[in-house]
Amino acid sequence: MQRSRQFQKAGRLSRYLLIFLTCGYPWLNSSAANTLLVYDLIPELFNFLRIAPEEKEDRAKLFAQSIIELHPEIYDRPQTFKTDTAALEQYLNGLPAFIPAIKQIHARFQEQYEPILTMFLKAFPDFDCSRARVYLMLSLFRFDGKIPYDNPHVLFLGLDGLAKFHGADTRWSVILTHELFHLYHFQVNPLPRNIDDVELYRLVWQEGLATYVSKQLNPDASLADVLLDPRLAQEGPRYLPAVARDLVRQLEAMDDSTTARYLSYWRGGQIPARMGYLIGYEIARKSAATKSVRELARLRGQPLLNLVRQQMQVLATGGSEN
């Protein structure tokens, strides 16, 4: 117990010091809106690794005490995280293989974060950083980046997920511009109070527009880079008409199974997973020919549904308006 208390004290100290190192000193900035607060929790992982016992159950319990229980604002989401002892034992058994990549990704974030944010603010000067929070954290291999719908002003960046799904060469500029745009999008176009009321067409649009913005802000990135999926970029275009014909009939669906069919990842199917991302990207790309991205970000309700339906019908025929 004493060792755990010492760990918590050291973890909090390193975390808050890194907030200032990462974000700069707010009183030196010309505007508080340009200060994005970053909570860096990865030093807690390194502290844990230095003192963790060998025995699996004790190791899992210390991990729960020193990381999971310290951050209920993150991990108190049973629909996302499994934090029982057995689940944590399994997670910790697979974690060591990814520690070198996590260290590299963490170091590169500290080097690249400020210029990426500067680039993003140049493109979206009305993004209010002071309303947003970013956590560098462990997703328990559940995701790479995620904005929880119960708090759309918070960005979780799971460095373990980035390491596992994308490797040590994760392109921070692509990841961050995509996720920062989601934060911006939810500021200028808030989600409904009841998140179960978000229809499929809006989810496809959100992901497609964020992917398009990431491509525009990273012109050297390939489609595979911004989709984070080489197979989807290579094989997906040939399936666009067939998937669009199916999806256009379900644009107003709100059930999880339909959403997962188009936006979740799976392995081994004939059609690449997450086709909704590619369809949304194509719709955003074509729509940007006549409207600015900031205009597109503010579309909602019937006008957005009409645009998505019209463009998806064009994709379903295999044609193009642009």
Short mmCIF file of C-alpha atoms in Angstrom, two decimals:
data_model
loop_
_atom_site.label_atom_id
_atom_site.label_comp_id
_atom_site.label_asym_id
_atom_site.label_seq_id
_atom_site.Cartn_x
_atom_site.Cartn_y
_atom_site.Cartn_z
CA MET A 1 0.00 0.00 0.00
CA GLN A 2 2.83 2.42 0.78
CA ARG A 3 4.44 1.65 -2.58
CA SER A 4 1.11 2.37 -4.28
CA ARG A 5 0.82 5.76 -2.53
CA GLN A 6 4.38 6.62 -3.58
CA PHE A 7 3.53 5.66 -7.14
CA GLN A 8 0.43 7.86 -7.16
CA LYS A 9 2.37 10.88 -5.89
CA ALA A 10 5.12 10.43 -8.51
CA GLY A 11 2.55 9.83 -11.26
CA ARG A 12 0.62 13.02 -10.51
CA LEU A 13 3.81 15.09 -10.35
CA SER A 14 5.12 13.84 -13.71
CA ARG A 15 1.70 14.20 -15.28
CA TYR A 16 1.23 17.83 -14.34
CA LEU A 17 4.80 18.78 -15.22
CA LEU A 18 4.27 17.33 -18.68
CA ILE A 19 1.07 19.30 -19.12
CA PHE A 20 3.09 22.50 -18.97
CA LEU A 21 5.90 21.15 -21.13
CA THR A 22 3.46 19.98 -23.77
CA CYS A 23 1.05 22.90 -23.84
CA GLY A 24 3.39 25.73 -23.00
CA TYR A 25 2.64 28.34 -20.40
CA PRO A 26 -0.91 29.65 -20.93
CA TRP A 27 -0.05 33.13 -19.66
CA LEU A 28 2.46 33.53 -22.51
CA ASN A 29 -0.16 32.89 -25.19
CA SER A 30 -1.95 35.79 -26.84
CA SER A 31 -5.30 34.04 -26.42
CA ALA A 32 -6.57 31.42 -24.00
CA ALA A 33 -8.44 29.91 -26.95
CA ASN A 34 -5.07 28.84 -28.39
CA THR A 35 -4.18 26.75 -25.32
CA LEU A 36 -5.06 23.09 -25.65
CA LEU A 37 -4.69 21.24 -22.38
CA VAL A 38 -3.00 17.85 -22.73
CA TYR A 39 -3.01 15.32 -19.90
CA ASP A 40 -0.06 13.00 -20.43
CA LEU A 41 -0.71 9.80 -18.47
CA ILE A 42 1.98 7.70 -20.13
CA PRO A 43 4.60 8.44 -17.40
CA GLU A 44 2.26 6.54 -15.07
CA LEU A 45 2.76 3.47 -17.26
CA PHE A 46 6.54 3.80 -17.07
CA ASN A 47 6.37 4.22 -13.28
CA PHE A 48 4.17 1.13 -13.05
CA LEU A 49 6.59 -0.94 -15.14
CA ARG A 50 9.47 -0.05 -12.83
CA ILE A 51 7.75 -1.39 -9.71
CA ALA A 52 5.31 -4.01 -11.01
CA PRO A 53 5.56 -7.45 -9.36
CA GLU A 54 6.01 -10.61 -11.42
CA GLU A 55 2.97 -12.45 -10.11
CA LYS A 56 0.11 -11.92 -12.58
CA GLU A 57 -2.71 -11.24 -10.15
CA ASP A 58 -0.67 -8.85 -8.00
CA ARG A 59 0.52 -7.11 -11.16
CA ALA A 60 -3.05 -6.64 -12.41
CA LYS A 61 -4.23 -5.35 -9.05
CA LEU A 62 -1.41 -2.79 -8.86
CA PHE A 63 -2.19 -1.69 -12.41
CA ALA A 64 -5.83 -1.18 -11.42
CA GLN A 65 -4.87 0.80 -8.31
CA SER A 66 -2.21 2.94 -9.91
CA ILE A 67 -3.78 3.68 -13.32
CA ILE A 68 -7.39 2.55 -13.73
CA GLU A 69 -8.73 3.75 -10.38
CA LEU A 70 -6.88 7.06 -10.63
CA HIS A 71 -8.82 8.00 -13.76
CA PRO A 72 -12.53 7.24 -13.46
CA GLU A 73 -13.13 10.08 -15.96
CA ILE A 74 -11.61 7.71 -18.54
CA TYR A 75 -12.14 4.14 -17.41
CA ASP A 76 -15.58 4.34 -15.80
CA ARG A 77 -17.11 3.34 -19.12
CA PRO A 78 -18.02 -0.36 -18.84
CA GLN A 79 -19.35 -0.36 -22.40
CA THR A 80 -15.80 0.38 -23.59
CA PHE A 81 -13.35 -0.98 -21.02
CA LYS A 82 -13.09 -4.32 -19.22
CA THR A 83 -11.15 -3.64 -16.02
CA ASP A 84 -11.72 -6.75 -13.93
CA THR A 85 -8.61 -8.56 -12.72
CA ALA A 86 -8.80 -11.35 -15.33
CA ALA A 87 -9.14 -8.86 -18.19
CA LEU A 88 -6.24 -6.77 -16.91
CA GLU A 89 -4.07 -9.88 -16.53
CA GLN A 90 -4.69 -10.69 -20.19
CA TYR A 91 -3.97 -7.11 -21.25
CA LEU A 92 -0.73 -6.92 -19.27
CA ASN A 93 0.39 -10.24 -20.72
CA GLY A 94 0.28 -8.74 -24.23
CA LEU A 95 1.49 -5.24 -23.38
CA PRO A 96 5.31 -5.78 -23.17
CA ALA A 97 5.59 -6.47 -26.92
CA PHE A 98 4.35 -2.93 -27.62
CA ILE A 99 6.31 -0.96 -25.02
CA PRO A 100 9.14 0.04 -27.43
CA ALA A 101 6.60 1.35 -29.95
CA ILE A 102 4.66 3.19 -27.23
CA LYS A 103 7.87 4.94 -26.15
CA GLN A 104 8.62 6.01 -29.73
CA ILE A 105 5.08 7.21 -30.38
CA HIS A 106 5.09 9.13 -27.08
CA ALA A 107 8.40 10.84 -27.84
CA ARG A 108 7.27 11.82 -31.33
CA PHE A 109 4.06 13.31 -30.00
CA GLN A 110 6.07 15.64 -27.78
CA GLU A 111 8.15 16.69 -30.78
CA GLN A 112 5.34 17.12 -33.31
CA TYR A 113 2.30 18.21 -31.32
CA GLU A 114 2.86 21.97 -31.36
CA PRO A 115 3.50 22.38 -35.13
CA ILE A 116 0.53 20.14 -35.91
CA LEU A 117 -1.74 22.20 -33.68
CA THR A 118 -0.42 25.41 -35.24
CA MET A 119 -1.20 24.05 -38.71
CA PHE A 120 -4.70 23.04 -37.63
CA LEU A 121 -5.45 26.43 -36.07
CA LYS A 122 -4.33 28.15 -39.26
CA ALA A 123 -6.96 26.16 -41.15
CA PHE A 124 -9.61 26.48 -38.42
CA PRO A 125 -8.94 29.67 -36.46
CA ASP A 126 -12.41 29.48 -34.87
CA PHE A 127 -11.50 26.26 -33.04
CA ASP A 128 -11.66 27.08 -29.32
CA CYS A 129 -8.86 25.04 -27.77
CA SER A 130 -9.81 26.13 -24.27
CA ARG A 131 -12.98 24.02 -24.49
CA ALA A 132 -11.09 20.84 -25.38
CA ARG A 133 -9.00 18.32 -23.45
CA VAL A 134 -6.61 15.69 -24.80
CA TYR A 135 -5.50 12.59 -22.89
CA LEU A 136 -2.45 10.56 -23.83
CA MET A 137 -3.48 7.30 -22.23
CA LEU A 138 -3.83 3.53 -22.45
CA SER A 139 -6.93 2.27 -24.24
CA LEU A 140 -6.34 -1.32 -23.10
CA PHE A 141 -6.06 -2.09 -26.85
CA ARG A 142 -9.67 -0.96 -27.39
CA PHE A 143 -8.98 1.91 -29.80
CA ASP A 144 -6.34 4.24 -31.22
CA GLY A 145 -8.17 7.56 -30.98
CA LYS A 146 -11.65 8.15 -29.58
CA ILE A 147 -13.94 11.02 -28.66
CA PRO A 148 -16.51 9.69 -26.19
CA TYR A 149 -20.04 10.69 -27.12
CA ASP A 150 -20.81 11.41 -23.47
CA ASN A 151 -18.15 14.14 -23.56
CA PRO A 152 -17.48 15.39 -27.11
CA HIS A 153 -14.93 17.95 -25.90
CA VAL A 154 -12.46 15.24 -24.83
CA LEU A 155 -10.04 13.33 -27.05
CA PHE A 156 -8.59 10.02 -25.86
CA LEU A 157 -5.40 8.99 -27.66
CA GLY A 158 -4.63 5.36 -26.81
CA LEU A 159 -0.91 4.99 -27.39
CA ASP A 160 -1.11 1.24 -26.86
CA GLY A 161 -3.82 1.05 -29.51
CA LEU A 162 -1.77 3.18 -31.89
CA ALA A 163 1.22 0.90 -31.33
CA LYS A 164 -0.78 -2.29 -31.86
CA PHE A 165 -2.92 -1.20 -34.82
CA HIS A 166 -0.48 1.09 -36.67
CA GLY A 167 3.01 0.37 -35.35
CA ALA A 168 5.81 2.62 -34.16
CA ASP A 169 5.66 4.66 -37.37
CA THR A 170 2.21 6.05 -36.58
CA ARG A 171 1.78 9.33 -38.47
CA TRP A 172 0.82 11.79 -35.77
CA SER A 173 -0.10 14.52 -38.24
CA VAL A 174 -2.72 12.30 -39.88
CA ILE A 175 -4.11 11.04 -36.56
CA LEU A 176 -4.21 14.43 -34.85
CA THR A 177 -5.71 16.43 -37.71
CA HIS A 178 -8.49 13.83 -38.03
CA GLU A 179 -9.27 13.80 -34.31
CA LEU A 180 -8.87 17.55 -33.80
CA PHE A 181 -11.36 18.09 -36.60
CA HIS A 182 -13.86 15.90 -34.74
CA LEU A 183 -13.41 18.15 -31.67
CA TYR A 184 -13.90 21.22 -33.87
CA HIS A 185 -16.91 19.66 -35.64
CA PHE A 186 -18.64 18.96 -32.32
CA GLN A 187 -18.01 22.54 -31.21
CA VAL A 188 -19.62 24.17 -34.25
CA ASN A 189 -22.24 21.45 -34.76
CA PRO A 190 -23.12 19.94 -31.37
CA LEU A 191 -24.37 16.40 -31.02
CA PRO A 192 -27.96 15.86 -29.83
CA ARG A 193 -28.48 15.57 -26.09
CA ASN A 194 -29.40 11.91 -26.49
CA ILE A 195 -26.53 10.27 -28.35
CA ASP A 196 -28.77 7.35 -29.31
CA ASP A 197 -30.52 9.80 -31.64
CA VAL A 198 -27.47 10.14 -33.93
CA GLU A 199 -28.46 8.64 -37.28
CA LEU A 200 -26.15 6.66 -39.51
CA TYR A 201 -25.90 9.31 -42.23
CA ARG A 202 -24.44 11.78 -39.72
CA LEU A 203 -21.88 9.26 -38.44
CA VAL A 204 -20.77 8.45 -42.01
CA TRP A 205 -20.55 12.18 -42.75
CA GLN A 206 -18.55 12.94 -39.59
CA GLU A 207 -15.95 10.29 -40.35
CA GLY A 208 -15.79 11.08 -44.04
CA LEU A 209 -15.37 14.82 -43.49
CA ALA A 210 -12.65 14.28 -40.85
CA THR A 211 -10.83 11.96 -43.27
CA TYR A 212 -11.11 14.53 -46.05
CA VAL A 213 -9.75 17.31 -43.79
CA SER A 214 -6.85 15.09 -42.76
CA LYS A 215 -6.02 14.52 -46.42
CA GLN A 216 -6.19 18.25 -47.19
CA LEU A 217 -3.94 19.17 -44.27
CA ASN A 218 -1.50 16.36 -45.12
CA PRO A 219 -1.20 16.60 -48.92
CA ASP A 220 1.72 14.16 -48.96
CA ALA A 221 -0.39 11.48 -47.27
CA SER A 222 -1.93 8.74 -49.40
CA LEU A 223 -5.54 7.64 -49.20
CA ALA A 224 -4.31 4.56 -47.32
CA ASP A 225 -2.61 6.86 -44.80
CA VAL A 226 -5.68 8.95 -44.03
CA LEU A 227 -8.01 5.93 -43.97
CA LEU A 228 -5.47 4.13 -41.75
CA ASP A 229 -6.20 1.04 -43.81
CA PRO A 230 -4.27 0.03 -46.96
CA ARG A 231 -6.79 -2.66 -47.90
CA LEU A 232 -9.75 -0.25 -47.69
CA ALA A 233 -7.91 2.27 -49.87
CA GLN A 234 -6.86 -0.33 -52.46
CA GLU A 235 -9.90 -2.58 -52.69
CA GLY A 236 -12.67 -0.35 -51.37
CA PRO A 237 -13.31 1.76 -54.50
CA ARG A 238 -14.50 -1.24 -56.54
CA TYR A 239 -17.17 -1.94 -53.92
CA LEU A 240 -18.42 1.66 -53.64
CA PRO A 241 -21.50 1.27 -55.89
CA ALA A 242 -22.72 -1.94 -54.24
CA VAL A 243 -22.19 -0.70 -50.67
CA ALA A 244 -23.67 2.72 -51.47
CA ARG A 245 -26.83 1.06 -52.89
CA ASP A 246 -27.20 -0.85 -49.63
CA LEU A 247 -26.31 2.04 -47.35
CA VAL A 248 -28.58 4.64 -49.00
CA ARG A 249 -31.60 2.63 -47.82
CA GLN A 250 -30.43 2.78 -44.19
CA LEU A 251 -29.28 6.38 -43.79
CA GLU A 252 -31.61 7.08 -40.88
CA ALA A 253 -30.83 3.88 -38.97
CA MET A 254 -29.77 4.30 -35.35
CA ASP A 255 -29.14 0.73 -34.21
CA ASP A 256 -25.66 -0.46 -33.28
CA SER A 257 -25.56 -3.46 -35.60
CA THR A 258 -26.25 -1.39 -38.72
CA THR A 259 -23.72 1.23 -37.67
CA ALA A 260 -21.08 -1.45 -37.02
CA ARG A 261 -21.62 -2.93 -40.49
CA TYR A 262 -20.35 0.24 -42.14
CA LEU A 263 -18.07 1.87 -39.56
CA SER A 264 -16.51 -0.86 -37.40
CA TYR A 265 -13.39 -2.87 -38.12
CA TRP A 266 -13.31 -6.61 -38.69
CA ARG A 267 -10.91 -9.01 -40.37
CA GLY A 268 -11.31 -11.43 -43.23
CA GLY A 269 -14.44 -10.29 -45.04
CA GLN A 270 -14.68 -10.22 -48.81
CA ILE A 271 -15.57 -6.53 -48.70
CA PRO A 272 -13.12 -4.36 -46.72
CA ALA A 273 -14.27 -3.21 -43.29
CA ARG A 274 -15.27 0.40 -42.57
CA MET A 275 -16.60 1.14 -46.05
CA GLY A 276 -18.61 3.96 -44.48
CA TYR A 277 -15.38 5.90 -44.03
CA LEU A 278 -14.54 5.67 -47.72
CA ILE A 279 -18.09 6.55 -48.78
CA GLY A 280 -18.12 9.50 -46.39
CA TYR A 281 -14.75 10.65 -47.69
CA GLU A 282 -15.96 10.57 -51.30
CA ILE A 283 -19.12 12.52 -50.40
CA ALA A 284 -17.09 15.13 -48.51
CA ARG A 285 -14.55 15.41 -51.34
CA LYS A 286 -17.24 16.06 -53.92
CA SER A 287 -19.17 18.43 -51.64
CA ALA A 288 -16.03 20.50 -51.01
CA ALA A 289 -16.05 21.50 -54.68
CA THR A 290 -18.94 23.90 -54.01
CA LYS A 291 -18.75 24.63 -50.27
CA SER A 292 -15.92 25.42 -47.84
CA VAL A 293 -15.10 22.86 -45.17
CA ARG A 294 -16.27 25.27 -42.49
CA GLU A 295 -19.64 25.49 -44.25
CA LEU A 296 -19.80 21.72 -44.58
CA ALA A 297 -19.00 21.29 -40.88
CA ARG A 298 -22.12 23.26 -39.97
CA LEU A 299 -24.56 21.24 -42.08
CA ARG A 300 -27.08 19.26 -40.06
CA GLY A 301 -30.60 17.88 -40.15
CA GLN A 302 -32.55 17.70 -43.40
CA PRO A 303 -30.06 19.71 -45.53
CA LEU A 304 -27.26 17.32 -44.53
CA LEU A 305 -29.43 14.25 -45.07
CA ASN A 306 -30.41 15.53 -48.53
CA LEU A 307 -26.77 16.13 -49.48
CA VAL A 308 -25.61 12.72 -48.24
CA ARG A 309 -28.50 10.93 -49.96
CA GLN A 310 -27.95 12.75 -53.26
CA GLN A 311 -24.21 12.08 -53.34
CA MET A 312 -24.66 8.48 -52.23
CA GLN A 313 -27.13 7.85 -55.03
CA VAL A 314 -24.50 9.10 -57.47
CA LEU A 315 -21.97 6.68 -55.94
CA ALA A 316 -24.53 3.88 -56.13
CA THR A 317 -24.77 4.28 -59.91
CA GLY A 318 -21.00 4.28 -60.28
CA GLY A 319 -21.13 7.81 -61.68
CA SER A 320 -19.77 11.16 -60.52
CA GLU A 321 -21.04 14.69 -60.56
CA ASN A 322 -17.55 16.21 -60.23
#
